[in-house]
Short mmCIF file of C-alpha atoms in Angstrom, two decimals:
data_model
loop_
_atom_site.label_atom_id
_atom_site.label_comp_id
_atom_site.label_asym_id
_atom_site.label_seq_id
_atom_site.Cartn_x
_atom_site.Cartn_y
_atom_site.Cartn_z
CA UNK A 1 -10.72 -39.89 -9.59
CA UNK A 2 -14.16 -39.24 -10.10
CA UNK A 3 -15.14 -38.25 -13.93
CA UNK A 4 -18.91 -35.90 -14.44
CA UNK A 5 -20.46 -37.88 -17.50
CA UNK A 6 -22.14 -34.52 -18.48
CA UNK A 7 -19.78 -32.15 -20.58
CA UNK A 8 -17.63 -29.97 -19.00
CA UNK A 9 -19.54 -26.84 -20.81
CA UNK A 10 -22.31 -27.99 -19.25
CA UNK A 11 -20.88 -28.44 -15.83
CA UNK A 12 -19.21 -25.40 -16.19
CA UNK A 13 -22.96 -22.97 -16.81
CA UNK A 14 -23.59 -22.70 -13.27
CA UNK A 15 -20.20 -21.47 -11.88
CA UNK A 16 -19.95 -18.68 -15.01
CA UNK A 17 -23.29 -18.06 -13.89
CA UNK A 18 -22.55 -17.53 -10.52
CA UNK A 19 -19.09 -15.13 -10.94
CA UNK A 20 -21.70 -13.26 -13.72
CA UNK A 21 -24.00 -12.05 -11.16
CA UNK A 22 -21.60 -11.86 -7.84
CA UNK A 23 -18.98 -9.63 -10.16
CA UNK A 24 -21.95 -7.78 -11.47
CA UNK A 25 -23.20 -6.39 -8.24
CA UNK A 26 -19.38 -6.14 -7.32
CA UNK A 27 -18.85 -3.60 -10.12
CA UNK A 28 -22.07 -1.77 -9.38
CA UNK A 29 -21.60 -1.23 -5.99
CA UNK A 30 -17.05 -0.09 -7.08
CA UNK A 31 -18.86 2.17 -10.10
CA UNK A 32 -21.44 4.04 -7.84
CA UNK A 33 -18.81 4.35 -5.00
CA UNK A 34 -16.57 5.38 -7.34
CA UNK A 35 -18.64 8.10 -9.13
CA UNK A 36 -19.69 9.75 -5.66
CA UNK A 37 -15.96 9.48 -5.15
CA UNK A 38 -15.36 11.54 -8.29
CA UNK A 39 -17.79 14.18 -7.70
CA UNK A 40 -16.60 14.90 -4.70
CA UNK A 41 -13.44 15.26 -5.54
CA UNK A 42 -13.84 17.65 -8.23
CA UNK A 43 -15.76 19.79 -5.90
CA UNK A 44 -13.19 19.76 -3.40
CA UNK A 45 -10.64 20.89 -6.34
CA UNK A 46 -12.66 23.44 -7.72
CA UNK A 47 -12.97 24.77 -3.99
CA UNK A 48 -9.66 24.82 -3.13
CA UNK A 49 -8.61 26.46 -6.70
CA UNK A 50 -11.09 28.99 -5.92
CA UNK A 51 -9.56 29.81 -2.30
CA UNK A 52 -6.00 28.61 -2.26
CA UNK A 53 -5.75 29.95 1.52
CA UNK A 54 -7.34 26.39 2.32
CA UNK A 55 -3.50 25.38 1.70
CA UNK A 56 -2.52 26.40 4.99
CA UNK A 57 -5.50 24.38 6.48
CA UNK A 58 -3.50 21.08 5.54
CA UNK A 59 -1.88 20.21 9.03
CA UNK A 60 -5.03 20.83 10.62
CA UNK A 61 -6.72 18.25 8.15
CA UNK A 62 -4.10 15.93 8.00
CA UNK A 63 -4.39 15.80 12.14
CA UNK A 64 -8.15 15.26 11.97
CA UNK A 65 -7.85 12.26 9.44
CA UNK A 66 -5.01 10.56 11.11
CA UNK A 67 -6.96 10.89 14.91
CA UNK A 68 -9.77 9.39 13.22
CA UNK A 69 -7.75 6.35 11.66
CA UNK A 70 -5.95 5.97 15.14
CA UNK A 71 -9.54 6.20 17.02
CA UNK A 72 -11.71 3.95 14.59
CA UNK A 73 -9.76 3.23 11.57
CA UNK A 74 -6.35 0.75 12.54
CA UNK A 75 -8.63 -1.99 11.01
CA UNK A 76 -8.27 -0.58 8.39
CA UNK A 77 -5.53 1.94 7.49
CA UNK A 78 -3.02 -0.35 5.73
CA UNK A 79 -5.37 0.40 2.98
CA UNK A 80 -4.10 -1.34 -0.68
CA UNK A 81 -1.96 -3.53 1.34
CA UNK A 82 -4.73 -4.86 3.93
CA UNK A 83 -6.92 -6.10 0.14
CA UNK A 84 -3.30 -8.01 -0.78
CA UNK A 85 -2.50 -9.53 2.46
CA UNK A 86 -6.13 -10.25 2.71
CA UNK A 87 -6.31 -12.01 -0.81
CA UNK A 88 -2.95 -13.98 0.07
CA UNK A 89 -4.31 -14.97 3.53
CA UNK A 90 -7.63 -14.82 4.66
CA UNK A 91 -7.92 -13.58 8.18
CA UNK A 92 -11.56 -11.43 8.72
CA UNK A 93 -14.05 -9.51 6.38
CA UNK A 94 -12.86 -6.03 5.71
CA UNK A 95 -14.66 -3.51 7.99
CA UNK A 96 -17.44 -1.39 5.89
CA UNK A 97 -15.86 1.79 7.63
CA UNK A 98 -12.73 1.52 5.70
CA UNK A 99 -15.09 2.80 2.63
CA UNK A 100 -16.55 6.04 4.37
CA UNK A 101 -12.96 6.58 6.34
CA UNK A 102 -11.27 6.57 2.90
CA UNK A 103 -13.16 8.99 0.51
CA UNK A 104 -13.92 11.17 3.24
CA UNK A 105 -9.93 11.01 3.94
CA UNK A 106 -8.89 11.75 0.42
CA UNK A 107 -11.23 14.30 -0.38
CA UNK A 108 -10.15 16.75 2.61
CA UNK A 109 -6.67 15.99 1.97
CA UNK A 110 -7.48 17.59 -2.09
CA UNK A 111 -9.63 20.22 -0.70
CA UNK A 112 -6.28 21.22 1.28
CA UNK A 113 -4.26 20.34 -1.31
CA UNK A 114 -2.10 17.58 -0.15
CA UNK A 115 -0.17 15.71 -3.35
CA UNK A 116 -2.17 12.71 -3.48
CA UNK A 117 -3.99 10.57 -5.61
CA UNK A 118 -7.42 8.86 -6.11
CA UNK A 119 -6.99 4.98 -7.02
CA UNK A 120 -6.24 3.87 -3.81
CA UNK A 121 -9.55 5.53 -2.52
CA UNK A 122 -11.16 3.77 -5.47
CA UNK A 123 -9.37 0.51 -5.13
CA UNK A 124 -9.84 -0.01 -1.05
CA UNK A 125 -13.97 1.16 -1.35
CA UNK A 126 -13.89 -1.35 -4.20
CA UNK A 127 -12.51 -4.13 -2.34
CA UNK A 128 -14.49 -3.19 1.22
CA UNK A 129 -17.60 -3.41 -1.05
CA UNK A 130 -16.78 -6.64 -2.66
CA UNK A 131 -15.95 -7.84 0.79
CA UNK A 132 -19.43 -6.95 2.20
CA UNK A 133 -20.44 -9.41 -0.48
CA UNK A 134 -18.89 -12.35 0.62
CA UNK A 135 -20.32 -12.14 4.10
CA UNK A 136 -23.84 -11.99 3.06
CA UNK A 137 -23.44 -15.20 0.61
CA UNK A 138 -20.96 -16.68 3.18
CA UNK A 139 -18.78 -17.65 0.34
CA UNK A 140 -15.55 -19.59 1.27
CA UNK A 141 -12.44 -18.01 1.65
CA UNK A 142 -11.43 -19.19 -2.44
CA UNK A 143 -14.30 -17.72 -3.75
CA UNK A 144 -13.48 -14.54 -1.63
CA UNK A 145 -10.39 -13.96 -2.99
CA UNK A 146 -11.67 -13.96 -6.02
CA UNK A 147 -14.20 -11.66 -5.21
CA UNK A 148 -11.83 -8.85 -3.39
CA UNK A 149 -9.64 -9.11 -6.96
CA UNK A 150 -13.04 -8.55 -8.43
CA UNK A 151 -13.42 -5.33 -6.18
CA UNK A 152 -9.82 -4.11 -6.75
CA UNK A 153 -10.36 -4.56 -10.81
CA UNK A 154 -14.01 -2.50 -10.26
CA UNK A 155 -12.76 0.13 -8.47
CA UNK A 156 -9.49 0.86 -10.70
CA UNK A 157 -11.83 0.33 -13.84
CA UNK A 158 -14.18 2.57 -12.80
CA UNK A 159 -12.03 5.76 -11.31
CA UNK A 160 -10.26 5.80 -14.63
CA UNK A 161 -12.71 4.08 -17.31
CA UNK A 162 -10.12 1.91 -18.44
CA UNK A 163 -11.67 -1.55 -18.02
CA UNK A 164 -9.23 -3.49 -19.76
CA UNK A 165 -6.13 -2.20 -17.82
CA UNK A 166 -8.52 -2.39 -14.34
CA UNK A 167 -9.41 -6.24 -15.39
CA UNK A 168 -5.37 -7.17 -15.53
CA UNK A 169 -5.01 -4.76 -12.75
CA UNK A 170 -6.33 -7.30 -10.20
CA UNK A 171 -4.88 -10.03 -11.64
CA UNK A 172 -1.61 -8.69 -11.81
CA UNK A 173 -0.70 -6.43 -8.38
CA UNK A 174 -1.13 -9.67 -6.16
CA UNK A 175 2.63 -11.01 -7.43
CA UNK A 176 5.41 -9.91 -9.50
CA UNK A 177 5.64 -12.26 -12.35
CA UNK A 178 2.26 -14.19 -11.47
CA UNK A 179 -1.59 -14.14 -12.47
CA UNK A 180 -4.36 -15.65 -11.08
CA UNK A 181 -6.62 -16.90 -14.77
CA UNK A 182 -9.07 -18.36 -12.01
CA UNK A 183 -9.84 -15.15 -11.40
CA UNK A 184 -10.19 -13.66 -14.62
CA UNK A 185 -13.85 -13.96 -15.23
CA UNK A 186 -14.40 -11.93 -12.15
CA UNK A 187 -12.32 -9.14 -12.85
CA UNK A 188 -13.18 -8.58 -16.44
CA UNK A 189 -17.23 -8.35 -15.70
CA UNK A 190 -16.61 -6.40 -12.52
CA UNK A 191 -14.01 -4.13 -14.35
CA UNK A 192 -16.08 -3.51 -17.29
CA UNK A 193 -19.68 -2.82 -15.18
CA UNK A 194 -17.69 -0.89 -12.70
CA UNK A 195 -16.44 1.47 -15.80
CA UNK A 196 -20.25 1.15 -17.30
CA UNK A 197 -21.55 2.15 -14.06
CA UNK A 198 -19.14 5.17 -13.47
CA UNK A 199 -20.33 6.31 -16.98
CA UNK A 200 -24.06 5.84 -16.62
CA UNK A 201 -24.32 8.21 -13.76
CA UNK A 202 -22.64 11.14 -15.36
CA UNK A 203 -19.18 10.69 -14.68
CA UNK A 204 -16.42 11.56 -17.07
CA UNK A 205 -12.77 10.72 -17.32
CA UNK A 206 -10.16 13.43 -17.95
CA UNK A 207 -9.35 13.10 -22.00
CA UNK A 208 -5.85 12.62 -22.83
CA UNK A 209 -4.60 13.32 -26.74
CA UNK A 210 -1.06 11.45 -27.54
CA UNK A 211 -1.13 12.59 -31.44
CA UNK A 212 0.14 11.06 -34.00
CA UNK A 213 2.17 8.23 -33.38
CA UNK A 214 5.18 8.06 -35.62
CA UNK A 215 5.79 4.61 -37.59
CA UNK A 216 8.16 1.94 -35.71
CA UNK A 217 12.35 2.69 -36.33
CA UNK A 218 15.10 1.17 -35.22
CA UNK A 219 15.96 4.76 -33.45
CA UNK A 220 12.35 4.89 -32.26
CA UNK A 221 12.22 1.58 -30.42
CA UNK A 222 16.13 2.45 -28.97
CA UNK A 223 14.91 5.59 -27.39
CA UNK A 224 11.71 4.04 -26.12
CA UNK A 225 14.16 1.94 -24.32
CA UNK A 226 16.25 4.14 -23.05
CA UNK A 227 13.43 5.88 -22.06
CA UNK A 228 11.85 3.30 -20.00
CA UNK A 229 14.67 2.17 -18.33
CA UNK A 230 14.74 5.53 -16.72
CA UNK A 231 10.70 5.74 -15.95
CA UNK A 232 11.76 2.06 -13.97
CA UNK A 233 14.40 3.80 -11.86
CA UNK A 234 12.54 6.80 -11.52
CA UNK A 235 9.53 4.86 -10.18
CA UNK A 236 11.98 2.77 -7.58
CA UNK A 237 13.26 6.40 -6.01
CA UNK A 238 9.41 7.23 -5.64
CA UNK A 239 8.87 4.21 -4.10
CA UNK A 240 11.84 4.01 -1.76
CA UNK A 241 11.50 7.23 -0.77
CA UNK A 242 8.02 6.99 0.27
CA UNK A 243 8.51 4.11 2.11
CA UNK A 244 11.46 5.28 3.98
CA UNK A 245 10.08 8.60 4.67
CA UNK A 246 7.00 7.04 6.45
CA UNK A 247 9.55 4.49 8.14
CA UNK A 248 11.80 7.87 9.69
CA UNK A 249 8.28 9.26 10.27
CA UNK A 250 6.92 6.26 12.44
CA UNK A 251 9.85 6.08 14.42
CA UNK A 252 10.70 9.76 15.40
CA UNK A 253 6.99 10.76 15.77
CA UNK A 254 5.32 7.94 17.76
CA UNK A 255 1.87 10.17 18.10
CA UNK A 256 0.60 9.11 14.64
CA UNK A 257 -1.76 12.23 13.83
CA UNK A 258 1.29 14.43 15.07
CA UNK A 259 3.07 13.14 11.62
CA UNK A 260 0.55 14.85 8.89
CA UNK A 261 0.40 18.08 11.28
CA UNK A 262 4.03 18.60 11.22
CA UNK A 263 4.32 17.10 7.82
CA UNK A 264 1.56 19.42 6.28
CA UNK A 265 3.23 22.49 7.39
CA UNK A 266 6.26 21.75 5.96
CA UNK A 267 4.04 21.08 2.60
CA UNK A 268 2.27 24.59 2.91
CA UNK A 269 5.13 26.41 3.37
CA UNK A 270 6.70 24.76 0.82
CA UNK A 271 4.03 25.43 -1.82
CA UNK A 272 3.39 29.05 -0.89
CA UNK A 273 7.34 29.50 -1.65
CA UNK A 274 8.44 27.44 -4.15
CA UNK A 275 5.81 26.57 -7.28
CA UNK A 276 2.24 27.27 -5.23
CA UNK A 277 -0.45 25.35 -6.55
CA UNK A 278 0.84 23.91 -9.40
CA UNK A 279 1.94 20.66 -7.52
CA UNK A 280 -1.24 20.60 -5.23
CA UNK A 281 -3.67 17.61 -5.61
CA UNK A 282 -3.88 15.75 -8.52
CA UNK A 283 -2.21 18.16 -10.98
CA UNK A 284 -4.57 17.16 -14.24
CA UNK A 285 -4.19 20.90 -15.67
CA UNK A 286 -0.27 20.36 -15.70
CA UNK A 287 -0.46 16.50 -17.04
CA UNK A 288 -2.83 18.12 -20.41
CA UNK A 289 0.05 20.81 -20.37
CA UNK A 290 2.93 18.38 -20.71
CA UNK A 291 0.92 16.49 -23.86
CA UNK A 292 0.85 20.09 -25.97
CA UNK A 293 3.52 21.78 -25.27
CA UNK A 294 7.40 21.81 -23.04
CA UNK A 295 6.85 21.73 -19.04
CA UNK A 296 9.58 22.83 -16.77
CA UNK A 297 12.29 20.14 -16.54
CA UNK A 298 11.97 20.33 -12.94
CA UNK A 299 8.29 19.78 -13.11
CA UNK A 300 8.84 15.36 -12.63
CA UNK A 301 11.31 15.99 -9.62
CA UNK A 302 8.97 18.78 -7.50
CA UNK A 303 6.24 16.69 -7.76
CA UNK A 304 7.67 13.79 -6.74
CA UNK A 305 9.04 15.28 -3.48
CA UNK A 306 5.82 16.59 -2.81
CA UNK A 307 4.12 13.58 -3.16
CA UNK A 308 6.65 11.72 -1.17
CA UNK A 309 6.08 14.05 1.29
CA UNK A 310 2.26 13.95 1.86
CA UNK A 311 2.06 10.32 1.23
CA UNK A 312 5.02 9.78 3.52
CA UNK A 313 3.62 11.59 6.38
CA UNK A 314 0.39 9.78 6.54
CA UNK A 315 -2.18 11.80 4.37
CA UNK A 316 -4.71 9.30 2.44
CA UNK A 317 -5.70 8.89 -1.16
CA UNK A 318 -3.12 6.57 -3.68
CA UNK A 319 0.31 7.76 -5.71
CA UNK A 320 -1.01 6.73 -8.95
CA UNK A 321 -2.22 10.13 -10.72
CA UNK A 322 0.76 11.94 -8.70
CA UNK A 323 2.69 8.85 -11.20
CA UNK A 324 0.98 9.80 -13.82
CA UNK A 325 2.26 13.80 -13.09
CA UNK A 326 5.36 12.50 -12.38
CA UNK A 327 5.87 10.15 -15.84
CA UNK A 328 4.14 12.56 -18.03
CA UNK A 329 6.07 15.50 -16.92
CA UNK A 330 9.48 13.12 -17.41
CA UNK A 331 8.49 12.26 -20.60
CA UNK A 332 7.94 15.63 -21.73
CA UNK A 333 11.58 16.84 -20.37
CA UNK A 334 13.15 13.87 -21.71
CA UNK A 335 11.64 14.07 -25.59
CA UNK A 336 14.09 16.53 -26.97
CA UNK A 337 16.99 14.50 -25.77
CA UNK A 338 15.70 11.81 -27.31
CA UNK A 339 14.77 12.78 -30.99
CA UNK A 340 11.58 11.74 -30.28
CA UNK A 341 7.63 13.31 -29.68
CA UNK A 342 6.50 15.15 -26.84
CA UNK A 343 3.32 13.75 -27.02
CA UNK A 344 4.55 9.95 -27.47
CA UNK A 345 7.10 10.30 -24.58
CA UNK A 346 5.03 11.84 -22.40
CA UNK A 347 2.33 9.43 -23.00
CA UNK A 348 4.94 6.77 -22.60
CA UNK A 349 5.97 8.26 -19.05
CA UNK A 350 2.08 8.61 -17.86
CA UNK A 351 2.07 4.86 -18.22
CA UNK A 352 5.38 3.52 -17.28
CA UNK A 353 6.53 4.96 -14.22
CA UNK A 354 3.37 3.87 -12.74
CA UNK A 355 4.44 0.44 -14.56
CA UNK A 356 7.91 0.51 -12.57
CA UNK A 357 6.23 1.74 -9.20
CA UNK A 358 3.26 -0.83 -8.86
CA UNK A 359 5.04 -3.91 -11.14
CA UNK A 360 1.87 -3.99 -13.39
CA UNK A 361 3.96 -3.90 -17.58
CA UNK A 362 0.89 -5.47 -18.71
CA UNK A 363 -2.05 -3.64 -17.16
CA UNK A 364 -0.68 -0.06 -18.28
CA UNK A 365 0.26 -1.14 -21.69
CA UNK A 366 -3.75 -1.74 -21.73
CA UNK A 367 -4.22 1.42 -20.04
CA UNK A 368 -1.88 3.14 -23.23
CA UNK A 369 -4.34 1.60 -25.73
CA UNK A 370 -6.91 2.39 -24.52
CA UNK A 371 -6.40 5.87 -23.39
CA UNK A 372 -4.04 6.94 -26.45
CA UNK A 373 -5.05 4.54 -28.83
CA UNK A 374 -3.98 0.98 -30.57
CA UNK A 375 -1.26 2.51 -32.54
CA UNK A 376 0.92 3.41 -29.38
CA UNK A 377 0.47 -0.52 -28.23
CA UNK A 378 4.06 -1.68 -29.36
CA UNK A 379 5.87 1.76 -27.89
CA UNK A 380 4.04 1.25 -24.64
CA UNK A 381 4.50 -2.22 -23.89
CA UNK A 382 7.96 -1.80 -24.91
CA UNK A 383 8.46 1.25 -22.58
CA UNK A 384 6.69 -0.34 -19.47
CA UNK A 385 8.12 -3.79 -19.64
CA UNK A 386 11.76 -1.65 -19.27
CA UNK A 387 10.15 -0.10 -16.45
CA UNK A 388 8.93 -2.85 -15.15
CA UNK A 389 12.79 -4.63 -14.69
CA UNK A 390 14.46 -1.41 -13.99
CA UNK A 391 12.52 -0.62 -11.00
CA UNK A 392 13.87 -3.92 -9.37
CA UNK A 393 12.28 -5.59 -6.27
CA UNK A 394 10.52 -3.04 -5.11
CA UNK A 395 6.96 -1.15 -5.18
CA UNK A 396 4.49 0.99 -4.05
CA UNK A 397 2.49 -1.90 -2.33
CA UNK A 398 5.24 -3.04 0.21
CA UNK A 399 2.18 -6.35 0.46
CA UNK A 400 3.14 -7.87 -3.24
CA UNK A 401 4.86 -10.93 -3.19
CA UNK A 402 7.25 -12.17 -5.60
CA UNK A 403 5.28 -14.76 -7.57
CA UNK A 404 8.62 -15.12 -10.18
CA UNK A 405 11.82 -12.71 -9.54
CA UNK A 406 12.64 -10.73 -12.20
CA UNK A 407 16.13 -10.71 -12.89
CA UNK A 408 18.15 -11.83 -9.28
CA UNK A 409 17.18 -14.49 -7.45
CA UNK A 410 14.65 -13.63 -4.79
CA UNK A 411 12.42 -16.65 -2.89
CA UNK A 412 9.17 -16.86 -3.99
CA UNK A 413 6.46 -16.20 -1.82
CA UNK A 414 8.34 -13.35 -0.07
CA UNK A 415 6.72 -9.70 0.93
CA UNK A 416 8.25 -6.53 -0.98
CA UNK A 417 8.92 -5.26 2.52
CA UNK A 418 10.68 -8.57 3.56
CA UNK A 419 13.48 -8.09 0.18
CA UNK A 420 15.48 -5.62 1.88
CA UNK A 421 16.27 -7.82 5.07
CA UNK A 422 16.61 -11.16 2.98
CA UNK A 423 19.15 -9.45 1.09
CA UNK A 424 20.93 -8.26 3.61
CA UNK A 425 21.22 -11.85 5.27
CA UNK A 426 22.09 -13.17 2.36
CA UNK A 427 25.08 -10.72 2.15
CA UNK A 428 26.03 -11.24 5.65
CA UNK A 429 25.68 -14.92 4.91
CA UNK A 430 28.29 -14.81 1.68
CA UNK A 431 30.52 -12.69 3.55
CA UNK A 432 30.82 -15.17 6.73
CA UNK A 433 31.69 -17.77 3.89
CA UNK A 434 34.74 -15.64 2.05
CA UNK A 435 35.58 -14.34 4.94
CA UNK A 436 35.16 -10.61 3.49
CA UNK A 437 33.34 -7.78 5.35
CA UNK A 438 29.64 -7.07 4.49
CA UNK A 439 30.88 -3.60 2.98
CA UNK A 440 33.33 -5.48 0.58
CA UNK A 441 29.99 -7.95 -0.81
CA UNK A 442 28.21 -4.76 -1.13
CA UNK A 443 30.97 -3.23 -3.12
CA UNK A 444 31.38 -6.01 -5.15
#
């Protein structure tokens, strides 16, 4: 083996160099994106508050997005899950169409007020930028990956100005139980000038208040517990149901812009008769709500369904903020069970159901300090490390693989979407050996 005589600081100048200046355009390009992104979206809100007839305008819009995906957008309409595969196994550059395709996409579905979020917008024009990158420096397919965790970390940064939790971000959503530290340069420059950049051109972040946070107890730190293991379950059933609503979707409506049409008038209706606007688009008014004072109990449940339902049928944007709804809301409900704050639960829910849902403990318990402060630090990483196990082996991006299983054994390497079958060979495999039926394993 061949030893540099130079030391390894010195060796090492030109490559920090290099990730400095390819993760600082990478961040520019997620921040700028992103902030266009933002503007437009709180037009489109603003719009459809003003004229809440644009509701019943949602299968029309959910028709035009999904004939435009089927006409010019398969490339690309795996979205979140094209970046992982992508990052996992290098195939072709991301199409620059996916960036126009998606914030156009998401913005109509708000302005119609479809139940969807805004970091997988952010996250897939980050990555399709950061992509566009590599091709012009022809950098190899190592440095790319590096370089579309860069964009993912820039554009989550950067639609939520939480650098720190966008930095881990694209470290941690690749694998459950795995980071990437060859990355982590990258992602923290790109994170923290895709926030900066966001920020510089007027931009500003919704501002969340968690109050005081009460001293550590022994009753504290059980409820927080408690607590979390239900945010873990609760972000599983999101999951699940999401994926196995767009599974019954796919294969009862084959005509793929047929599934938003039908599915959007079933949302419509649905709104206009039970809770209106409250559950349309991102629902920011009603997460500030649930930090000051009680929400309806029901509040985590109805938006859940009706995310599950526009997400489900095919309309674009991301589940996180409709998490964030959903976790805040639960929180709230769940406090005077509890003993404990409405503030600190809810807080606690904002951040751990999204925890459960996307397998990322570690990134929100940055995103709790910094959006609710240092002093909530040990209650949050508490909360969404509970999450985090209790939501099991599954996720919102069906792409992650399982770097280290969490509690059962589950072969590493292996898709989200590929659990479900491997576990049900590996019960058809123990039965054939005791000679039981599948239904008694199950059982068991």
């Amino acid at each position: 083996m061949m030893y540099s005589k130079h030391p390894e600081q010195l060796a090492l100048f030109p490559h920090a160099t290099k990730w400095l200046l390819l993760s600082t355009a990478v961040g520019a390009l997620a921040g700028a994106a992103s902030a266009v992104f933002l503007l437009a979206l709180e037009a489109a809100t603003s719009t459809r508050e003003s004229h809440q007839w644009l509701i019943w305008c949602m299968p029309i819009a959910g028709f035009v997005v999904s004939w435009l995906y089927l006409k010019v957008g398969q490339r690309v309409e795996a979205g979140n899950n094209l970046l992982i595969d992508e990052i996992h196994d290098p195939q072709k550059v991301i199409p620059l169409r996916m960036v126009p395709l998606i914030l156009g996409s998401t913005v109509l579905s708000h302005l119609v007020g479809a139940s969807v979020g805004r970091e997988g917008t952010a996250v897939q024009m980050g990555g399709a930028l950061a992509d566009q990158v590599t091709h012009a420096f022809k950098l190899k397919h190592e440095d790319r990956r590096i370089l579309l965790m860069a964009g993912i970390s820039a554009g989550f940064a950067s639609i939520f100005g939480t650098p720190l939790a966008g930095a881990l971000f694209g470290l941690e959503v690749l694998a459950i139980g795995k980071l990437r530290y060859d990355a982590l340069l990258a992602c923290v420059v790109a994170a923290i000038v895709g926030a900066q950049t966001t920020h510089f051109l007027g931009v500003h972040h919704t501002h969340y208040v968690a109050g005081t946070i009460p001293p550590l107890s022994v009753w504290g730190v059980t409820a927080v517990l408690l607590a979390g293991g239900v945010f873990g379950i609760v972000g599983m059933l999101f999951a699940d149901a999401t994926h196995w609503l767009s599974g019954f979707a796919k294969r009862y409506i084959s005509y793929a812009p047929l599934r938003p049409l039908i599915g959007g008038a079933l949302i419509a209706t649905a709104m206009w008769t039970v809770g209106g606007p409250r559950y349309a688009g991102l629902g920011i008014p009603v997460i500030v709500e649930s930090f000051s004072q009680p929400v309806a109990p029901w509040d985590f449940a109805a938006k859940m369904a009706y995310t599950v339902a526009s997400i489900g049928t095919g309309f674009k944007g991301g589940e996180v903020t409709p998490l964030f709804y959903i976790g805040a809301t639960l929180g709230n409900a769940m406090a005077p069970l509890l003993h404990m704050p409405v503030p600190l639960l809810a807080a606690l829910g904002f951040v751990a159901v999204f925890a459960g849902a996307a397998n990322t403990p570690l990134a929100c318990t940055l995103m709790a300090i910094e959006l609710f402060g240092a002093e909530i630090g040990v209650y949050a990483v508490v909360a969404c490390v509970l999450a985090y196990l209790f939501s099991g082996h599954t996720g919102i991006y069906r792409a992650q693989r399982v770097g280290h299983a969490k509690h059962r054994h589950v072969p590493e390497g292996l898709k989200l979407s590929d659990v479900p079958a491997y576990r049900r060979k590996s019960r058809a495999a123990t039965a054939s050996k005791t000679s039981l039926p599948v239904e008694e394993i199950e059982k068991s």
